[in-house]
């Protein structure tokens, strides 16, 4: 037990730009410096890096936003059904690159799938606006790809046919952090 305690290192988080202490909770992975506005992220490997954060112009003044990892992606799908055939509908949708919106704050998986699908099917305009307060960023960017796969599966499972099998590949760009209303 004493050996395990020797391996624990506590390091206060300070802004990479101005060294102001960051008010950080244990379940958070990204912050904005309250003094200089620098975004920063702590990766699971312990690397602490600058992070560009985009704020939606649609956030009302005085309101808080919600953080989302946003990544463009392309998907190639093959499906079989027991009955019904929505393959043309599926191909028409996925033939073009899509933009995935993955909540960067904790939600139950079913809500991540539902909200992600809603935003993928009806994407909000991504117009940059002024900085705004936002909910804690608790989902690391490394979780974006598997969560985007769940969103894709949710969309395909929701098609009005009896899905039997689905094979797919999903290629995503590097996610960006957006604060949305």
mmCIF file of N, CA and C in Angstrom, residues 57-163:
data_model
loop_
_atom_site.group_PDB
_atom_site.id
_atom_site.type_symbol
_atom_site.label_atom_id
_atom_site.label_comp_id
_atom_site.label_asym_id
_atom_site.label_seq_id
_atom_site.Cartn_x
_atom_site.Cartn_y
_atom_site.Cartn_z
ATOM 1 N N UNK A 57 -22.482 31.729 -31.836
ATOM 2 C CA UNK A 57 -23.093 33.060 -31.818
ATOM 3 C C UNK A 57 -24.548 32.987 -31.370
ATOM 4 N N UNK A 58 -25.123 31.779 -31.324
ATOM 5 C CA UNK A 58 -26.527 31.617 -30.944
ATOM 6 C C UNK A 58 -26.745 31.548 -29.431
ATOM 7 N N UNK A 59 -25.674 31.588 -28.642
ATOM 8 C CA UNK A 59 -25.843 31.604 -27.185
ATOM 9 C C UNK A 59 -26.335 32.989 -26.786
ATOM 10 N N UNK A 60 -27.464 33.037 -26.117
ATOM 11 C CA UNK A 60 -28.041 34.323 -25.704
ATOM 12 C C UNK A 60 -27.139 34.991 -24.659
ATOM 13 N N UNK A 61 -27.028 36.306 -24.714
ATOM 14 C CA UNK A 61 -26.219 37.011 -23.718
ATOM 15 C C UNK A 61 -26.679 36.671 -22.300
ATOM 16 N N UNK A 62 -25.711 36.415 -21.436
ATOM 17 C CA UNK A 62 -26.006 36.083 -20.049
ATOM 18 C C UNK A 62 -26.400 34.636 -19.814
ATOM 19 N N UNK A 63 -26.468 33.841 -20.869
ATOM 20 C CA UNK A 63 -26.838 32.425 -20.741
ATOM 21 C C UNK A 63 -25.596 31.552 -20.832
ATOM 22 N N UNK A 64 -25.687 30.359 -20.255
ATOM 23 C CA UNK A 64 -24.600 29.385 -20.336
ATOM 24 C C UNK A 64 -24.821 28.468 -21.526
ATOM 25 N N UNK A 65 -23.722 27.946 -22.040
ATOM 26 C CA UNK A 65 -23.782 27.002 -23.136
ATOM 27 C C UNK A 65 -23.461 25.589 -22.682
ATOM 28 N N UNK A 66 -23.533 24.673 -23.637
ATOM 29 C CA UNK A 66 -23.202 23.271 -23.383
ATOM 30 C C UNK A 66 -22.058 22.892 -24.313
ATOM 31 N N UNK A 67 -21.044 22.177 -23.790
ATOM 32 C CA UNK A 67 -19.907 21.809 -24.632
ATOM 33 C C UNK A 67 -20.193 20.565 -25.467
ATOM 34 N N UNK A 68 -19.765 20.622 -26.732
ATOM 35 C CA UNK A 68 -19.894 19.497 -27.656
ATOM 36 C C UNK A 68 -18.593 19.324 -28.420
ATOM 37 N N UNK A 69 -18.172 18.078 -28.587
ATOM 38 C CA UNK A 69 -17.102 17.776 -29.521
ATOM 39 C C UNK A 69 -17.755 17.662 -30.889
ATOM 40 N N UNK A 70 -17.236 18.395 -31.855
ATOM 41 C CA UNK A 70 -17.796 18.418 -33.197
ATOM 42 C C UNK A 70 -16.722 17.909 -34.159
ATOM 43 N N UNK A 71 -17.098 16.897 -34.951
ATOM 44 C CA UNK A 71 -16.146 16.314 -35.894
ATOM 45 C C UNK A 71 -16.858 15.937 -37.183
ATOM 46 N N UNK A 72 -16.273 16.337 -38.290
ATOM 47 C CA UNK A 72 -16.774 15.889 -39.578
ATOM 48 C C UNK A 72 -16.379 14.437 -39.784
ATOM 49 N N UNK A 73 -17.197 13.721 -40.523
ATOM 50 C CA UNK A 73 -16.882 12.321 -40.736
ATOM 51 C C UNK A 73 -17.561 11.742 -41.952
ATOM 52 N N UNK A 74 -16.996 10.646 -42.413
ATOM 53 C CA UNK A 74 -17.593 9.899 -43.510
ATOM 54 C C UNK A 74 -17.832 8.470 -43.049
ATOM 55 N N UNK A 75 -18.914 7.909 -43.522
ATOM 56 C CA UNK A 75 -19.274 6.544 -43.136
ATOM 57 C C UNK A 75 -19.599 5.737 -44.386
ATOM 58 N N UNK A 76 -19.187 4.493 -44.356
ATOM 59 C CA UNK A 76 -19.535 3.530 -45.401
ATOM 60 C C UNK A 76 -20.280 2.411 -44.694
ATOM 61 N N UNK A 77 -21.514 2.158 -45.134
ATOM 62 C CA UNK A 77 -22.369 1.180 -44.460
ATOM 63 C C UNK A 77 -22.855 0.101 -45.415
ATOM 64 N N UNK A 78 -23.048 -1.069 -44.846
ATOM 65 C CA UNK A 78 -23.694 -2.187 -45.532
ATOM 66 C C UNK A 78 -24.700 -2.750 -44.549
ATOM 67 N N UNK A 79 -25.935 -2.915 -45.001
ATOM 68 C CA UNK A 79 -26.973 -3.397 -44.093
ATOM 69 C C UNK A 79 -27.793 -4.501 -44.737
ATOM 70 N N UNK A 80 -28.311 -5.367 -43.893
ATOM 71 C CA UNK A 80 -29.268 -6.388 -44.290
ATOM 72 C C UNK A 80 -30.469 -6.231 -43.388
ATOM 73 N N UNK A 81 -31.622 -6.523 -43.945
ATOM 74 C CA UNK A 81 -32.847 -6.410 -43.159
ATOM 75 C C UNK A 81 -33.638 -7.710 -43.231
ATOM 76 N N UNK A 82 -34.478 -7.903 -42.229
ATOM 77 C CA UNK A 82 -35.415 -9.027 -42.243
ATOM 78 C C UNK A 82 -36.546 -8.727 -43.218
ATOM 79 N N UNK A 83 -37.011 -7.491 -43.190
ATOM 80 C CA UNK A 83 -38.062 -7.052 -44.108
ATOM 81 C C UNK A 83 -37.946 -5.531 -44.259
ATOM 82 N N UNK A 84 -38.497 -5.053 -45.345
ATOM 83 C CA UNK A 84 -38.359 -3.628 -45.638
ATOM 84 C C UNK A 84 -36.940 -3.379 -46.139
ATOM 85 N N UNK A 85 -36.760 -2.282 -46.832
ATOM 86 C CA UNK A 85 -35.432 -1.992 -47.337
ATOM 87 C C UNK A 85 -35.263 -0.492 -47.446
ATOM 88 N N UNK A 86 -34.521 0.061 -46.528
ATOM 89 C CA UNK A 86 -34.245 1.506 -46.534
ATOM 90 C C UNK A 86 -32.802 1.784 -46.962
ATOM 91 N N UNK A 87 -32.229 0.864 -47.724
ATOM 92 C CA UNK A 87 -30.833 1.011 -48.131
ATOM 93 C C UNK A 87 -30.619 2.271 -48.967
ATOM 94 N N UNK A 88 -31.547 2.595 -49.864
ATOM 95 C CA UNK A 88 -31.394 3.805 -50.684
ATOM 96 C C UNK A 88 -31.428 5.055 -49.801
ATOM 97 N N UNK A 89 -32.337 5.068 -48.837
ATOM 98 C CA UNK A 89 -32.435 6.187 -47.901
ATOM 99 C C UNK A 89 -31.122 6.325 -47.130
ATOM 100 N N UNK A 90 -30.599 5.195 -46.654
ATOM 101 C CA UNK A 90 -29.351 5.190 -45.908
ATOM 102 C C UNK A 90 -28.201 5.691 -46.774
ATOM 103 N N UNK A 91 -28.091 5.160 -47.996
ATOM 104 C CA UNK A 91 -27.004 5.557 -48.885
ATOM 105 C C UNK A 91 -27.086 7.034 -49.250
ATOM 106 N N UNK A 92 -28.283 7.542 -49.473
ATOM 107 C CA UNK A 92 -28.444 8.960 -49.800
ATOM 108 C C UNK A 92 -27.956 9.844 -48.653
ATOM 109 N N UNK A 93 -28.227 9.422 -47.420
ATOM 110 C CA UNK A 93 -27.809 10.218 -46.272
ATOM 111 C C UNK A 93 -26.297 10.159 -46.067
ATOM 112 N N UNK A 94 -25.717 8.961 -46.091
ATOM 113 C CA UNK A 94 -24.310 8.783 -45.736
ATOM 114 C C UNK A 94 -23.354 9.011 -46.901
ATOM 115 N N UNK A 95 -23.859 9.246 -48.120
ATOM 116 C CA UNK A 95 -22.946 9.449 -49.245
ATOM 117 C C UNK A 95 -22.149 10.739 -49.109
ATOM 118 N N UNK A 96 -22.656 11.676 -48.344
ATOM 119 C CA UNK A 96 -21.956 12.941 -48.118
ATOM 120 C C UNK A 96 -21.349 12.947 -46.719
ATOM 121 N N UNK A 97 -20.259 13.685 -46.534
ATOM 122 C CA UNK A 97 -19.709 13.816 -45.180
ATOM 123 C C UNK A 97 -20.762 14.413 -44.238
ATOM 124 N N UNK A 98 -20.730 13.969 -43.008
ATOM 125 C CA UNK A 98 -21.668 14.442 -41.994
ATOM 126 C C UNK A 98 -20.887 15.078 -40.849
ATOM 127 N N UNK A 99 -21.562 15.874 -40.063
ATOM 128 C CA UNK A 99 -20.941 16.503 -38.897
ATOM 129 C C UNK A 99 -21.556 15.877 -37.644
ATOM 130 N N UNK A 100 -20.705 15.253 -36.828
ATOM 131 C CA UNK A 100 -21.144 14.621 -35.589
ATOM 132 C C UNK A 100 -20.998 15.595 -34.428
ATOM 133 N N UNK A 101 -22.020 15.628 -33.572
ATOM 134 C CA UNK A 101 -22.036 16.457 -32.365
ATOM 135 C C UNK A 101 -22.123 15.506 -31.180
ATOM 136 N N UNK A 102 -21.037 15.412 -30.426
ATOM 137 C CA UNK A 102 -20.983 14.504 -29.282
ATOM 138 C C UNK A 102 -20.942 15.348 -28.012
ATOM 139 N N UNK A 103 -21.940 15.213 -27.139
ATOM 140 C CA UNK A 103 -21.917 15.989 -25.897
ATOM 141 C C UNK A 103 -20.609 15.764 -25.143
ATOM 142 N N UNK A 104 -19.991 16.849 -24.698
ATOM 143 C CA UNK A 104 -18.734 16.769 -23.949
ATOM 144 C C UNK A 104 -18.990 16.853 -22.448
ATOM 145 N N UNK A 105 -20.233 16.721 -22.065
ATOM 146 C CA UNK A 105 -20.609 16.705 -20.649
ATOM 147 C C UNK A 105 -21.319 15.382 -20.396
ATOM 148 N N UNK A 106 -21.328 14.952 -19.142
ATOM 149 C CA UNK A 106 -21.884 13.637 -18.832
ATOM 150 C C UNK A 106 -23.389 13.584 -19.072
ATOM 151 N N UNK A 107 -23.779 12.588 -19.837
ATOM 152 C CA UNK A 107 -25.171 12.239 -20.065
ATOM 153 C C UNK A 107 -25.243 10.720 -20.101
ATOM 154 N N UNK A 108 -26.372 10.134 -19.753
ATOM 155 C CA UNK A 108 -26.532 8.690 -19.972
ATOM 156 C C UNK A 108 -26.382 8.381 -21.460
ATOM 157 N N UNK A 109 -25.853 7.200 -21.774
ATOM 158 C CA UNK A 109 -25.568 6.835 -23.158
ATOM 159 C C UNK A 109 -26.779 7.003 -24.067
ATOM 160 N N UNK A 110 -27.957 6.619 -23.608
ATOM 161 C CA UNK A 110 -29.150 6.751 -24.454
ATOM 162 C C UNK A 110 -29.408 8.211 -24.817
ATOM 163 N N UNK A 111 -29.178 9.121 -23.885
ATOM 164 C CA UNK A 111 -29.366 10.541 -24.183
ATOM 165 C C UNK A 111 -28.284 11.064 -25.124
ATOM 166 N N UNK A 112 -27.054 10.553 -24.994
ATOM 167 C CA UNK A 112 -25.987 10.922 -25.934
ATOM 168 C C UNK A 112 -26.392 10.523 -27.346
ATOM 169 N N UNK A 113 -26.919 9.297 -27.487
ATOM 170 C CA UNK A 113 -27.336 8.803 -28.799
ATOM 171 C C UNK A 113 -28.477 9.645 -29.356
ATOM 172 N N UNK A 114 -29.480 9.910 -28.545
ATOM 173 C CA UNK A 114 -30.643 10.672 -29.012
ATOM 174 C C UNK A 114 -30.269 12.106 -29.378
ATOM 175 N N UNK A 115 -29.534 12.780 -28.506
ATOM 176 C CA UNK A 115 -29.142 14.166 -28.775
ATOM 177 C C UNK A 115 -28.171 14.233 -29.948
ATOM 178 N N UNK A 116 -27.216 13.305 -29.992
ATOM 179 C CA UNK A 116 -26.259 13.268 -31.102
ATOM 180 C C UNK A 116 -26.946 13.036 -32.431
ATOM 181 N N UNK A 117 -27.932 12.124 -32.450
ATOM 182 C CA UNK A 117 -28.677 11.854 -33.689
ATOM 183 C C UNK A 117 -29.498 13.075 -34.097
ATOM 184 N N UNK A 118 -30.141 13.696 -33.134
ATOM 185 C CA UNK A 118 -30.946 14.887 -33.429
ATOM 186 C C UNK A 118 -30.081 15.982 -34.055
ATOM 187 N N UNK A 119 -28.893 16.213 -33.498
ATOM 188 C CA UNK A 119 -28.020 17.267 -34.009
ATOM 189 C C UNK A 119 -27.351 16.871 -35.325
ATOM 190 N N UNK A 120 -27.118 15.583 -35.544
ATOM 191 C CA UNK A 120 -26.549 15.138 -36.812
ATOM 192 C C UNK A 120 -27.573 15.292 -37.932
ATOM 193 N N UNK A 121 -28.828 14.962 -37.639
ATOM 194 C CA UNK A 121 -29.884 15.057 -38.645
ATOM 195 C C UNK A 121 -30.327 16.501 -38.888
ATOM 196 N N UNK A 122 -30.225 17.352 -37.874
ATOM 197 C CA UNK A 122 -30.607 18.770 -37.966
ATOM 198 C C UNK A 122 -29.492 19.617 -37.355
ATOM 199 N N UNK A 123 -28.354 19.721 -38.030
ATOM 200 C CA UNK A 123 -27.202 20.397 -37.422
ATOM 201 C C UNK A 123 -27.419 21.898 -37.233
ATOM 202 N N UNK A 124 -26.966 22.398 -36.084
ATOM 203 C CA UNK A 124 -27.044 23.849 -35.871
ATOM 204 C C UNK A 124 -25.962 24.546 -36.692
ATOM 205 N N UNK A 125 -26.191 25.801 -36.981
ATOM 206 C CA UNK A 125 -25.178 26.598 -37.680
ATOM 207 C C UNK A 125 -24.001 26.806 -36.733
ATOM 208 N N UNK A 126 -22.813 26.644 -37.247
ATOM 209 C CA UNK A 126 -21.620 26.852 -36.425
ATOM 210 C C UNK A 126 -20.998 28.191 -36.791
ATOM 211 N N UNK A 127 -21.584 29.238 -36.219
ATOM 212 C CA UNK A 127 -21.082 30.590 -36.404
ATOM 213 C C UNK A 127 -20.470 31.025 -35.081
ATOM 214 N N UNK A 128 -19.213 31.433 -35.142
ATOM 215 C CA UNK A 128 -18.496 31.808 -33.928
ATOM 216 C C UNK A 128 -19.054 33.098 -33.337
ATOM 217 N N UNK A 129 -19.088 33.125 -32.019
ATOM 218 C CA UNK A 129 -19.569 34.283 -31.293
ATOM 219 C C UNK A 129 -18.671 34.565 -30.104
ATOM 220 N N UNK A 130 -19.117 35.428 -29.206
ATOM 221 C CA UNK A 130 -18.298 35.774 -28.042
ATOM 222 C C UNK A 130 -18.267 34.636 -27.014
ATOM 223 N N UNK A 131 -17.252 34.668 -26.188
ATOM 224 C CA UNK A 131 -17.110 33.679 -25.112
ATOM 225 C C UNK A 131 -18.314 33.747 -24.179
ATOM 226 N N UNK A 132 -18.662 32.592 -23.627
ATOM 227 C CA UNK A 132 -19.799 32.487 -22.712
ATOM 228 C C UNK A 132 -19.478 31.404 -21.681
ATOM 229 N N UNK A 133 -20.089 31.484 -20.516
ATOM 230 C CA UNK A 133 -19.887 30.391 -19.552
ATOM 231 C C UNK A 133 -20.497 29.103 -20.104
ATOM 232 N N UNK A 134 -19.988 27.956 -19.628
ATOM 233 C CA UNK A 134 -20.510 26.676 -20.125
ATOM 234 C C UNK A 134 -20.357 25.592 -19.068
ATOM 235 N N UNK A 135 -21.148 24.533 -19.267
ATOM 236 C CA UNK A 135 -21.095 23.377 -18.387
ATOM 237 C C UNK A 135 -19.702 22.758 -18.436
ATOM 238 N N UNK A 136 -19.372 22.000 -17.395
ATOM 239 C CA UNK A 136 -18.067 21.361 -17.311
ATOM 240 C C UNK A 136 -17.838 20.385 -18.470
ATOM 241 N N UNK A 137 -16.624 20.394 -19.004
ATOM 242 C CA UNK A 137 -16.229 19.449 -20.046
ATOM 243 C C UNK A 137 -15.724 18.198 -19.338
ATOM 244 N N UNK A 138 -16.463 17.095 -19.491
ATOM 245 C CA UNK A 138 -16.153 15.875 -18.756
ATOM 246 C C UNK A 138 -15.844 14.686 -19.664
ATOM 247 N N UNK A 139 -16.068 14.827 -20.953
ATOM 248 C CA UNK A 139 -15.834 13.742 -21.902
ATOM 249 C C UNK A 139 -14.576 14.067 -22.698
ATOM 250 N N UNK A 140 -13.548 13.215 -22.612
ATOM 251 C CA UNK A 140 -12.318 13.507 -23.366
ATOM 252 C C UNK A 140 -12.512 13.270 -24.853
ATOM 253 N N UNK A 141 -11.703 13.936 -25.684
ATOM 254 C CA UNK A 141 -11.852 13.772 -27.131
ATOM 255 C C UNK A 141 -11.614 12.335 -27.595
ATOM 256 N N UNK A 142 -10.891 11.551 -26.836
ATOM 257 C CA UNK A 142 -10.675 10.159 -27.193
ATOM 258 C C UNK A 142 -11.943 9.321 -27.172
ATOM 259 N N UNK A 143 -12.991 9.800 -26.510
ATOM 260 C CA UNK A 143 -14.272 9.090 -26.459
ATOM 261 C C UNK A 143 -15.192 9.453 -27.627
ATOM 262 N N UNK A 144 -14.803 10.425 -28.445
ATOM 263 C CA UNK A 144 -15.674 10.913 -29.506
ATOM 264 C C UNK A 144 -15.962 9.826 -30.538
ATOM 265 N N UNK A 145 -14.955 9.121 -31.002
ATOM 266 C CA UNK A 145 -15.170 8.126 -32.060
ATOM 267 C C UNK A 145 -16.129 7.025 -31.620
ATOM 268 N N UNK A 146 -15.924 6.378 -30.457
ATOM 269 C CA UNK A 146 -16.896 5.341 -30.088
ATOM 270 C C UNK A 146 -18.298 5.893 -29.851
ATOM 271 N N UNK A 147 -18.411 7.108 -29.320
ATOM 272 C CA UNK A 147 -19.741 7.688 -29.114
ATOM 273 C C UNK A 147 -20.391 8.036 -30.457
ATOM 274 N N UNK A 148 -19.598 8.495 -31.424
ATOM 275 C CA UNK A 148 -20.137 8.765 -32.763
ATOM 276 C C UNK A 148 -20.620 7.464 -33.409
ATOM 277 N N UNK A 149 -19.935 6.365 -33.153
ATOM 278 C CA UNK A 149 -20.394 5.070 -33.672
ATOM 279 C C UNK A 149 -21.746 4.699 -33.069
ATOM 280 N N UNK A 150 -21.928 4.947 -31.771
ATOM 281 C CA UNK A 150 -23.225 4.688 -31.148
ATOM 282 C C UNK A 150 -24.310 5.557 -31.780
ATOM 283 N N UNK A 151 -23.987 6.808 -32.074
ATOM 284 C CA UNK A 151 -24.955 7.707 -32.707
ATOM 285 C C UNK A 151 -25.334 7.176 -34.086
ATOM 286 N N UNK A 152 -24.348 6.765 -34.871
ATOM 287 C CA UNK A 152 -24.609 6.184 -36.187
ATOM 288 C C UNK A 152 -25.506 4.958 -36.053
ATOM 289 N N UNK A 153 -25.182 4.073 -35.119
ATOM 290 C CA UNK A 153 -25.997 2.868 -34.902
ATOM 291 C C UNK A 153 -27.424 3.232 -34.506
ATOM 292 N N UNK A 154 -27.570 4.259 -33.676
ATOM 293 C CA UNK A 154 -28.904 4.698 -33.266
ATOM 294 C C UNK A 154 -29.734 5.185 -34.439
ATOM 295 N N UNK A 155 -29.105 5.925 -35.336
ATOM 296 C CA UNK A 155 -29.817 6.420 -36.521
ATOM 297 C C UNK A 155 -30.253 5.251 -37.398
ATOM 298 N N UNK A 156 -29.350 4.327 -37.628
ATOM 299 C CA UNK A 156 -29.673 3.198 -38.501
ATOM 300 C C UNK A 156 -30.690 2.255 -37.862
ATOM 301 N N UNK A 157 -30.626 2.055 -36.572
ATOM 302 C CA UNK A 157 -31.598 1.189 -35.896
ATOM 303 C C UNK A 157 -32.988 1.809 -35.916
ATOM 304 N N UNK A 158 -33.047 3.131 -36.043
ATOM 305 C CA UNK A 158 -34.319 3.842 -36.023
ATOM 306 C C UNK A 158 -35.012 3.887 -37.393
ATOM 307 N N UNK A 159 -34.334 3.447 -38.437
ATOM 308 C CA UNK A 159 -34.965 3.442 -39.765
ATOM 309 C C UNK A 159 -36.156 2.492 -39.742
ATOM 310 N N UNK A 160 -37.156 2.782 -40.548
ATOM 311 C CA UNK A 160 -38.408 2.026 -40.548
ATOM 312 C C UNK A 160 -38.311 0.757 -41.381
ATOM 313 N N UNK A 161 -37.356 -0.084 -41.043
ATOM 314 C CA UNK A 161 -37.278 -1.431 -41.604
ATOM 315 C C UNK A 161 -36.760 -2.342 -40.487
ATOM 316 N N UNK A 162 -36.746 -3.619 -40.710
ATOM 317 C CA UNK A 162 -36.323 -4.572 -39.685
ATOM 318 C C UNK A 162 -34.849 -4.906 -39.917
ATOM 319 N N UNK A 163 -33.974 -4.126 -39.304
ATOM 320 C CA UNK A 163 -32.538 -4.280 -39.479
ATOM 321 C C UNK A 163 -32.079 -5.631 -38.932
#
